[in-house]
Short mmCIF file of C-alpha atoms in Angstrom, two decimals:
data_model
loop_
_atom_site.label_atom_id
_atom_site.label_comp_id
_atom_site.label_asym_id
_atom_site.label_seq_id
_atom_site.Cartn_x
_atom_site.Cartn_y
_atom_site.Cartn_z
CA UNK A 1 -46.85 239.77 255.01
CA UNK A 2 -46.06 237.67 252.04
CA UNK A 3 -46.16 240.20 249.10
CA UNK A 4 -46.57 238.60 245.64
CA UNK A 5 -43.52 240.04 243.90
CA UNK A 6 -43.12 240.65 240.05
CA UNK A 7 -42.58 237.52 238.08
CA UNK A 8 -39.30 236.71 236.15
CA UNK A 9 -40.55 238.30 233.02
CA UNK A 10 -42.06 241.41 234.44
CA UNK A 11 -41.29 244.40 232.92
CA UNK A 12 -41.39 246.25 236.30
CA UNK A 13 -37.95 244.42 237.01
CA UNK A 14 -34.85 246.45 236.41
CA UNK A 15 -31.62 245.23 235.65
CA UNK A 16 -30.63 245.86 239.25
CA UNK A 17 -33.61 243.85 240.51
CA UNK A 18 -33.00 241.33 238.10
CA UNK A 19 -29.54 240.57 239.18
CA UNK A 20 -30.75 240.49 243.02
CA UNK A 21 -33.34 238.08 242.08
CA UNK A 22 -30.90 235.89 240.19
CA UNK A 23 -28.83 236.09 243.50
CA UNK A 24 -31.37 235.02 245.64
CA UNK A 25 -32.16 231.92 243.56
CA UNK A 26 -28.31 230.86 243.31
CA UNK A 27 -27.93 231.56 247.44
CA UNK A 28 -31.06 229.29 247.83
CA UNK A 29 -30.10 226.63 245.44
CA UNK A 30 -26.66 226.45 247.21
CA UNK A 31 -28.07 226.15 250.70
CA UNK A 32 -30.58 223.74 249.55
CA UNK A 33 -27.79 221.44 247.87
CA UNK A 34 -25.78 221.42 250.79
CA UNK A 35 -28.18 220.68 253.60
CA UNK A 36 -31.45 220.07 251.81
CA UNK A 37 -34.50 221.96 251.06
CA UNK A 38 -36.67 221.98 254.33
CA UNK A 39 -33.57 222.68 256.56
CA UNK A 40 -33.03 225.53 254.36
CA UNK A 41 -34.99 228.67 255.97
CA UNK A 42 -35.80 231.99 254.09
CA UNK A 43 -33.88 233.55 257.08
CA UNK A 44 -30.70 231.59 255.89
CA UNK A 45 -31.25 232.93 252.61
CA UNK A 46 -31.50 236.33 253.34
CA UNK A 47 -28.51 236.22 255.66
CA UNK A 48 -26.40 234.60 253.01
CA UNK A 49 -27.39 237.09 250.59
CA UNK A 50 -27.08 240.27 252.92
CA UNK A 51 -30.57 241.59 251.84
CA UNK A 52 -33.72 242.05 254.13
CA UNK A 53 -36.53 239.89 254.41
CA UNK A 54 -38.97 242.44 252.54
CA UNK A 55 -36.56 242.44 250.15
CA UNK A 56 -36.99 238.55 249.60
CA UNK A 57 -40.56 239.01 249.55
CA UNK A 58 -40.42 241.58 246.78
CA UNK A 59 -39.20 238.86 244.73
CA UNK A 60 -41.00 235.69 246.14
CA UNK A 61 -44.01 235.48 247.86
CA UNK A 62 -43.11 232.58 249.86
CA UNK A 63 -40.77 229.55 249.85
CA UNK A 64 -42.46 227.64 247.26
CA UNK A 65 -42.41 230.26 244.76
CA UNK A 66 -38.42 230.43 245.33
CA UNK A 67 -38.44 226.65 244.94
CA UNK A 68 -39.95 226.67 241.94
CA UNK A 69 -37.03 229.21 240.68
CA UNK A 70 -34.71 226.89 242.24
CA UNK A 71 -35.66 223.96 240.13
CA UNK A 72 -35.88 226.17 236.87
CA UNK A 73 -32.15 227.47 237.52
CA UNK A 74 -31.07 223.80 238.20
CA UNK A 75 -32.71 222.51 234.81
CA UNK A 76 -30.85 225.51 233.17
CA UNK A 77 -27.63 224.31 234.46
CA UNK A 78 -28.12 220.54 233.89
CA UNK A 79 -28.90 221.56 229.93
CA UNK A 80 -25.99 223.80 229.91
CA UNK A 81 -23.71 221.31 231.42
CA UNK A 82 -25.01 218.06 229.42
CA UNK A 83 -26.34 219.37 225.99
CA UNK A 84 -23.13 220.43 224.32
CA UNK A 85 -21.60 217.05 225.25
CA UNK A 86 -24.66 214.72 224.70
CA UNK A 87 -25.42 216.87 221.45
CA UNK A 88 -22.07 215.67 220.01
CA UNK A 89 -22.85 211.79 220.61
CA UNK A 90 -22.71 209.77 217.55
CA UNK A 91 -20.72 206.92 218.82
CA UNK A 92 -19.88 204.62 221.79
CA UNK A 93 -16.55 206.66 222.13
CA UNK A 94 -18.45 209.82 222.50
CA UNK A 95 -20.47 208.43 225.16
CA UNK A 96 -17.46 207.25 226.82
CA UNK A 97 -16.16 210.75 226.84
CA UNK A 98 -19.42 212.15 228.44
CA UNK A 99 -18.74 209.60 231.12
CA UNK A 100 -15.27 210.54 231.64
CA UNK A 101 -16.22 213.96 232.05
CA UNK A 102 -18.72 213.26 234.44
CA UNK A 103 -16.35 211.02 236.63
CA UNK A 104 -12.91 213.36 236.23
CA UNK A 105 -15.15 216.47 236.92
CA UNK A 106 -16.13 215.24 240.17
CA UNK A 107 -12.87 214.04 241.27
CA UNK A 108 -11.28 217.75 240.28
CA UNK A 109 -13.97 219.71 242.14
CA UNK A 110 -14.62 220.08 245.83
CA UNK A 111 -18.52 219.45 245.15
CA UNK A 112 -19.82 216.43 246.98
CA UNK A 113 -21.23 213.47 244.89
CA UNK A 114 -24.65 214.54 244.99
CA UNK A 115 -26.98 215.56 241.99
CA UNK A 116 -28.79 218.71 242.67
CA UNK A 117 -31.74 217.74 240.60
CA UNK A 118 -31.77 214.14 242.25
CA UNK A 119 -31.67 215.79 245.81
CA UNK A 120 -34.57 218.10 244.87
CA UNK A 121 -36.34 215.06 243.62
CA UNK A 122 -35.63 213.28 246.47
CA UNK A 123 -37.16 215.57 249.13
CA UNK A 124 -40.03 217.13 247.22
CA UNK A 125 -41.55 214.44 245.15
CA UNK A 126 -43.06 212.98 248.06
CA UNK A 127 -44.73 216.08 249.35
CA UNK A 128 -45.41 218.54 246.50
CA UNK A 129 -46.60 217.61 243.58
CA UNK A 130 -46.14 221.01 241.71
CA UNK A 131 -42.42 220.42 242.29
CA UNK A 132 -42.63 216.76 241.43
CA UNK A 133 -44.16 217.33 238.12
CA UNK A 134 -41.45 220.09 237.24
CA UNK A 135 -38.45 217.55 238.03
CA UNK A 136 -40.29 214.77 236.46
CA UNK A 137 -39.94 217.30 233.16
CA UNK A 138 -36.10 218.07 234.09
CA UNK A 139 -35.17 214.34 233.92
CA UNK A 140 -37.52 213.76 230.74
CA UNK A 141 -35.21 216.46 229.44
CA UNK A 142 -32.09 215.04 230.59
CA UNK A 143 -33.29 211.72 229.18
CA UNK A 144 -34.07 213.19 225.90
CA UNK A 145 -30.86 214.99 225.56
CA UNK A 146 -29.24 210.91 225.95
CA UNK A 147 -31.55 209.30 223.74
CA UNK A 148 -31.14 211.77 220.93
CA UNK A 149 -27.47 210.82 220.91
CA UNK A 150 -28.48 207.06 221.12
CA UNK A 151 -30.92 207.51 218.11
CA UNK A 152 -28.15 209.00 216.22
CA UNK A 153 -25.86 205.93 217.05
CA UNK A 154 -28.55 203.58 215.92
CA UNK A 155 -29.28 205.61 212.86
CA UNK A 156 -25.57 205.68 211.86
CA UNK A 157 -26.02 201.86 212.39
CA UNK A 158 -23.44 201.70 215.24
CA UNK A 159 -26.56 200.59 217.77
CA UNK A 160 -28.88 197.59 216.56
CA UNK A 161 -31.89 198.66 215.06
CA UNK A 162 -34.16 196.87 217.99
CA UNK A 163 -31.96 199.46 220.54
CA UNK A 164 -34.60 201.45 222.25
CA UNK A 165 -32.96 205.07 222.83
CA UNK A 166 -35.54 206.14 225.22
CA UNK A 167 -35.47 203.13 227.25
CA UNK A 168 -31.70 202.90 227.20
CA UNK A 169 -31.50 206.66 228.32
CA UNK A 170 -33.86 205.97 231.39
CA UNK A 171 -31.32 203.14 232.38
CA UNK A 172 -28.40 205.34 232.24
CA UNK A 173 -29.92 208.27 234.23
CA UNK A 174 -31.08 205.61 236.72
CA UNK A 175 -27.72 204.25 237.21
CA UNK A 176 -26.32 207.98 237.28
CA UNK A 177 -28.81 208.80 239.69
CA UNK A 178 -28.05 205.63 242.05
CA UNK A 179 -24.42 206.18 241.58
CA UNK A 180 -24.64 209.64 242.94
CA UNK A 181 -26.61 208.43 246.00
CA UNK A 182 -24.40 205.66 247.06
CA UNK A 183 -20.89 207.68 246.01
CA UNK A 184 -22.21 210.48 248.78
CA UNK A 185 -23.40 208.00 251.27
CA UNK A 186 -20.16 206.05 250.98
CA UNK A 187 -17.91 209.09 250.28
CA UNK A 188 -16.10 207.00 247.66
CA UNK A 189 -16.37 207.92 244.06
CA UNK A 190 -16.08 204.21 243.00
CA UNK A 191 -19.96 203.28 243.43
CA UNK A 192 -20.52 206.11 240.99
CA UNK A 193 -17.69 205.04 238.56
CA UNK A 194 -19.09 201.45 238.74
CA UNK A 195 -22.94 202.74 238.20
CA UNK A 196 -21.87 204.50 235.25
CA UNK A 197 -19.69 201.69 233.58
CA UNK A 198 -22.67 199.10 234.19
CA UNK A 199 -24.97 201.99 232.39
CA UNK A 200 -22.72 202.16 229.55
CA UNK A 201 -21.86 198.33 229.15
CA UNK A 202 -25.89 198.21 228.86
CA UNK A 203 -25.68 200.71 225.89
CA UNK A 204 -22.59 198.63 224.55
CA UNK A 205 -24.64 195.50 224.54
CA UNK A 206 -26.73 196.94 221.80
CA UNK A 207 -23.70 197.63 219.65
CA UNK A 208 -23.98 195.89 216.26
CA UNK A 209 -21.54 193.20 216.34
CA UNK A 210 -19.76 192.79 212.81
CA UNK A 211 -20.58 189.06 211.65
CA UNK A 212 -16.85 188.49 210.94
CA UNK A 213 -16.25 189.04 214.69
CA UNK A 214 -18.98 186.40 215.85
CA UNK A 215 -17.30 183.71 213.91
CA UNK A 216 -13.67 184.33 214.06
CA UNK A 217 -13.11 181.95 217.02
CA UNK A 218 -13.98 179.20 214.80
CA UNK A 219 -11.59 179.88 211.89
CA UNK B 1 -35.60 219.91 279.10
CA UNK B 2 -34.21 217.17 277.21
CA UNK B 3 -33.72 214.34 279.34
CA UNK B 4 -31.63 211.25 278.39
CA UNK B 5 -33.88 208.24 278.24
CA UNK B 6 -32.97 204.48 278.75
CA UNK B 7 -31.16 202.90 275.98
CA UNK B 8 -32.77 200.22 274.23
CA UNK B 9 -30.84 197.28 275.95
CA UNK B 10 -31.46 199.13 279.09
CA UNK B 11 -32.88 196.50 282.16
CA UNK B 12 -35.11 199.69 283.00
CA UNK B 13 -37.40 199.06 280.06
CA UNK B 14 -40.43 197.30 280.80
CA UNK B 15 -42.19 195.07 278.16
CA UNK B 16 -44.74 197.70 277.93
CA UNK B 17 -42.09 200.24 277.73
CA UNK B 18 -40.63 198.70 275.12
CA UNK B 19 -43.79 198.28 273.02
CA UNK B 20 -44.35 202.17 273.37
CA UNK B 21 -40.74 202.76 272.38
CA UNK B 22 -41.08 200.50 269.24
CA UNK B 23 -44.30 202.34 268.16
CA UNK B 24 -42.50 205.82 268.55
CA UNK B 25 -39.85 204.51 266.34
CA UNK B 26 -42.35 202.84 263.91
CA UNK B 27 -44.34 205.93 263.62
CA UNK B 28 -41.45 208.28 263.08
CA UNK B 29 -40.05 206.11 260.39
CA UNK B 30 -43.62 206.16 258.54
CA UNK B 31 -43.71 209.86 258.74
CA UNK B 32 -39.97 210.37 257.85
CA UNK B 33 -40.61 208.26 254.77
CA UNK B 34 -43.79 210.15 253.44
CA UNK B 35 -42.71 213.45 254.07
CA UNK B 36 -38.74 213.55 254.99
CA UNK B 37 -36.85 213.73 258.03
CA UNK B 38 -36.47 217.36 258.33
CA UNK B 39 -40.12 218.06 257.69
CA UNK B 40 -40.93 215.67 260.34
CA UNK B 41 -41.57 217.28 263.99
CA UNK B 42 -41.19 215.63 267.46
CA UNK B 43 -44.64 217.09 267.78
CA UNK B 44 -46.16 215.33 264.75
CA UNK B 45 -44.60 212.03 266.09
CA UNK B 46 -46.50 212.63 269.67
CA UNK B 47 -49.57 213.41 268.04
CA UNK B 48 -49.35 210.29 265.80
CA UNK B 49 -48.64 208.25 268.71
CA UNK B 50 -51.28 209.54 270.89
CA UNK B 51 -48.67 210.26 273.61
CA UNK B 52 -47.22 213.30 275.58
CA UNK B 53 -43.94 214.77 274.80
CA UNK B 54 -42.38 214.12 278.11
CA UNK B 55 -43.19 210.28 277.26
CA UNK B 56 -41.33 210.65 273.92
CA UNK B 57 -38.50 212.68 275.87
CA UNK B 58 -38.25 209.49 278.34
CA UNK B 59 -37.37 207.53 275.36
CA UNK B 60 -35.31 209.92 273.20
CA UNK B 61 -33.35 212.69 274.27
CA UNK B 62 -33.72 214.52 270.93
CA UNK B 63 -34.76 213.93 267.23
CA UNK B 64 -31.17 212.66 266.33
CA UNK B 65 -31.40 209.84 268.85
CA UNK B 66 -34.89 209.12 267.25
CA UNK B 67 -33.45 209.09 263.56
CA UNK B 68 -30.72 206.81 264.83
CA UNK B 69 -33.39 204.34 265.68
CA UNK B 70 -35.33 204.90 262.93
CA UNK B 71 -32.26 204.15 260.56
CA UNK B 72 -31.83 200.64 262.73
CA UNK B 73 -35.17 199.92 262.06
CA UNK B 74 -35.27 200.46 258.13
CA UNK B 75 -31.97 198.12 258.42
CA UNK B 76 -33.44 195.40 260.54
CA UNK B 77 -36.67 195.74 258.02
CA UNK B 78 -34.17 195.59 254.78
CA UNK B 79 -32.49 192.43 256.04
CA UNK B 80 -35.74 190.94 256.96
CA UNK B 81 -37.10 191.54 253.35
CA UNK B 82 -34.21 190.61 251.70
CA UNK B 83 -31.68 188.11 253.39
CA UNK B 84 -34.39 185.09 253.14
CA UNK B 85 -34.55 185.81 249.29
CA UNK B 86 -31.01 186.67 248.45
CA UNK B 87 -29.93 183.74 250.64
CA UNK B 88 -31.41 181.37 248.21
CA UNK B 89 -29.69 182.89 245.29
CA UNK B 90 -27.48 180.26 243.66
CA UNK B 91 -28.65 181.06 239.73
CA UNK B 92 -29.70 183.67 237.66
CA UNK B 93 -33.43 182.50 237.64
CA UNK B 94 -33.05 182.80 241.68
CA UNK B 95 -31.68 186.54 241.04
CA UNK B 96 -34.67 187.09 238.46
CA UNK B 97 -37.21 186.01 241.24
CA UNK B 98 -35.89 188.82 243.53
CA UNK B 99 -36.28 191.33 240.73
CA UNK B 100 -39.87 189.81 240.24
CA UNK B 101 -40.49 189.99 243.84
CA UNK B 102 -39.40 193.68 243.87
CA UNK B 103 -41.29 194.75 240.88
CA UNK B 104 -44.55 192.85 241.62
CA UNK B 105 -44.45 193.57 245.29
CA UNK B 106 -44.58 197.53 244.56
CA UNK B 107 -47.17 196.74 241.96
CA UNK B 108 -49.33 195.19 244.47
CA UNK B 109 -48.92 197.52 247.42
CA UNK B 110 -50.11 201.01 248.11
CA UNK B 111 -46.36 202.15 248.75
CA UNK B 112 -45.16 205.17 246.81
CA UNK B 113 -41.80 204.13 244.70
CA UNK B 114 -39.31 205.30 247.51
CA UNK B 115 -36.71 203.52 249.16
CA UNK B 116 -36.61 204.19 252.67
CA UNK B 117 -33.38 203.90 253.05
CA UNK B 118 -32.30 205.92 249.96
CA UNK B 119 -34.26 208.69 250.95
CA UNK B 120 -32.73 208.66 254.56
CA UNK B 121 -29.37 208.59 253.01
CA UNK B 122 -30.41 211.55 250.45
CA UNK B 123 -31.59 213.80 253.08
CA UNK B 124 -29.08 212.97 256.00
CA UNK B 125 -25.58 212.37 254.31
CA UNK B 126 -24.93 215.78 253.46
CA UNK B 127 -25.54 217.28 256.97
CA UNK B 128 -25.10 214.59 259.51
CA UNK B 129 -22.07 212.45 259.31
CA UNK B 130 -23.17 209.93 262.29
CA UNK B 131 -26.18 209.16 259.97
CA UNK B 132 -24.21 208.66 256.65
CA UNK B 133 -22.00 206.27 258.28
CA UNK B 134 -24.85 204.28 259.80
CA UNK B 135 -26.46 204.62 256.34
CA UNK B 136 -23.31 203.78 254.41
CA UNK B 137 -23.09 200.49 256.54
CA UNK B 138 -26.78 199.71 255.79
CA UNK B 139 -25.83 199.85 251.84
CA UNK B 140 -22.81 197.74 252.55
CA UNK B 141 -24.91 195.19 254.31
CA UNK B 142 -27.44 194.89 251.60
CA UNK B 143 -24.60 194.91 248.86
CA UNK B 144 -23.02 192.07 251.01
CA UNK B 145 -26.41 189.97 250.86
CA UNK B 146 -26.42 190.22 247.03
CA UNK B 147 -22.53 189.46 246.51
CA UNK B 148 -22.82 186.44 248.80
CA UNK B 149 -25.57 185.32 246.48
CA UNK B 150 -23.22 186.34 243.16
CA UNK B 151 -20.08 184.68 244.75
CA UNK B 152 -22.33 181.24 245.00
CA UNK B 153 -23.08 181.60 241.28
CA UNK B 154 -19.64 182.34 240.66
CA UNK B 155 -18.75 179.04 243.03
CA UNK B 156 -21.10 176.97 241.02
CA UNK B 157 -19.43 177.97 237.40
CA UNK B 158 -22.65 179.98 236.14
CA UNK B 159 -20.66 183.08 236.51
CA UNK B 160 -17.07 183.58 235.02
CA UNK B 161 -14.43 183.41 237.36
CA UNK B 162 -13.39 186.71 236.81
CA UNK B 163 -16.66 188.16 237.64
CA UNK B 164 -16.30 190.54 240.92
CA UNK B 165 -19.38 189.90 243.15
CA UNK B 166 -18.83 193.13 245.42
CA UNK B 167 -18.41 195.29 242.23
CA UNK B 168 -21.31 193.67 240.44
CA UNK B 169 -23.67 194.10 243.78
CA UNK B 170 -22.61 197.60 244.02
CA UNK B 171 -23.89 198.23 240.30
CA UNK B 172 -27.25 196.44 241.34
CA UNK B 173 -27.94 198.74 244.29
CA UNK B 174 -27.25 201.69 242.32
CA UNK B 175 -29.56 200.90 239.53
CA UNK B 176 -32.21 199.89 242.31
CA UNK B 177 -31.77 203.35 244.19
CA UNK B 178 -31.49 205.37 240.52
CA UNK B 179 -35.06 203.21 239.60
CA UNK B 180 -36.65 204.01 242.82
CA UNK B 181 -35.89 207.83 242.69
CA UNK B 182 -36.90 208.18 238.93
CA UNK B 183 -40.05 206.08 239.38
CA UNK B 184 -41.17 208.18 242.37
CA UNK B 185 -40.75 211.29 240.57
CA UNK B 186 -42.22 210.15 237.31
CA UNK B 187 -45.06 208.23 239.08
CA UNK B 188 -44.62 205.33 236.67
CA UNK B 189 -43.03 202.03 237.47
CA UNK B 190 -41.34 201.76 234.27
CA UNK B 191 -37.94 203.29 235.18
CA UNK B 192 -37.73 200.99 238.30
CA UNK B 193 -38.16 197.93 235.81
CA UNK B 194 -35.83 199.25 233.20
CA UNK B 195 -33.21 200.17 235.97
CA UNK B 196 -33.32 196.61 237.60
CA UNK B 197 -33.11 194.84 233.87
CA UNK B 198 -30.20 196.61 233.27
CA UNK B 199 -28.68 195.79 236.55
CA UNK B 200 -29.82 192.02 235.82
CA UNK B 201 -28.23 192.38 232.01
CA UNK B 202 -25.24 193.12 233.56
CA UNK B 203 -24.66 190.29 235.81
CA UNK B 204 -26.14 188.23 233.07
CA UNK B 205 -23.27 189.56 230.95
CA UNK B 206 -20.81 187.48 233.49
CA UNK B 207 -22.68 184.34 233.17
CA UNK B 208 -20.33 181.62 231.54
CA UNK B 209 -21.04 180.98 228.14
CA UNK B 210 -21.17 177.35 226.86
CA UNK B 211 -18.81 176.74 223.92
CA UNK B 212 -21.41 174.88 222.06
CA UNK B 213 -23.35 178.26 221.86
CA UNK B 214 -20.60 180.18 220.51
CA UNK B 215 -20.01 178.27 217.55
CA UNK B 216 -23.40 177.23 216.85
CA UNK B 217 -24.28 179.93 214.12
CA UNK B 218 -21.44 178.26 212.08
CA UNK B 219 -22.65 174.73 212.05
#
């Protein structure tokens, strides 16, 4: 019953076909975000898309193939959202602007405090190693965008030469993920802001302190 | 078909009945931990327990009732594990011992880096408000155990009078949860240790600095 459909890069896909395929992925991603991956059935996806099940199978041989594309779409959206801001990070102030955009963005949107990538990782890492590896790569990419900004801060002398951009980035993304989970569970934005503030304070602890400031209290 | 079974505190439950009920909850908790809540079917639970489905229905009218008890069991285990250690916290050194026991405990066990409570919260918060509220209460209890220790550190003068034990506890649990998620996804303990170190550094930033240390560099 499950017919292997054309790959994304297949020349057999018309513009209309590509649009339908994209719509299926976006619909599945949204359903999986709102109710979980396992709780989302292919029947729900076809109903929400207004297509037939055979149309779905034309593009995706099975749910796993669809999940693979949902992860790829989430990675693409994460990069589209974070890269433009993180590529600008050259100072603590830039990093604070990124933090503010996350907190304010959620406050102004109807979206729940829930990281689409974190939610996929939590549900899939324990039982699908292919998905786990893909999601680990997404986290590494996210950390890399942040680490590049922190490395620029170190090069410019804002951060101590001993600061480790890679390790700081891991800590910041961990705080972000934990903040999302607590905020969603408690339906309260405070844990999200508190966790991000801790992460930024952690980076700030590596800001080079001018010698003048250290001795000022004794003058 | 779903017959409402006796409640936990029902006098109708014999010692043997209570033991069977407990075994069902522990088995369901383990399956849900390893593969997720939605992915765990009642058929899998009865198979793993070696009981009949009607026996299961005798104790639990439906999956939701079983999930409620799984959450209660996870809360009980969290308190049993963390309370003895967190009740001893009176100094930074005590907090570091707690951190070390978490990192070492995972290193020496076969358990995946996965918080049973965080995993339940991630999967259930978005689609079951009763479960979300129960899990929010578990997180609050966990934060409370930690906040009590931090309050003792503040009372003894180790932490600044301005330190907020409740807010610090939220930050530490967020770091713990994010660390678990990254460690599980990357199959690497480092993000877990890095996140916990950030959290403890965050608490340490509120340790009262003796005046002598501040001025030592100028002597």
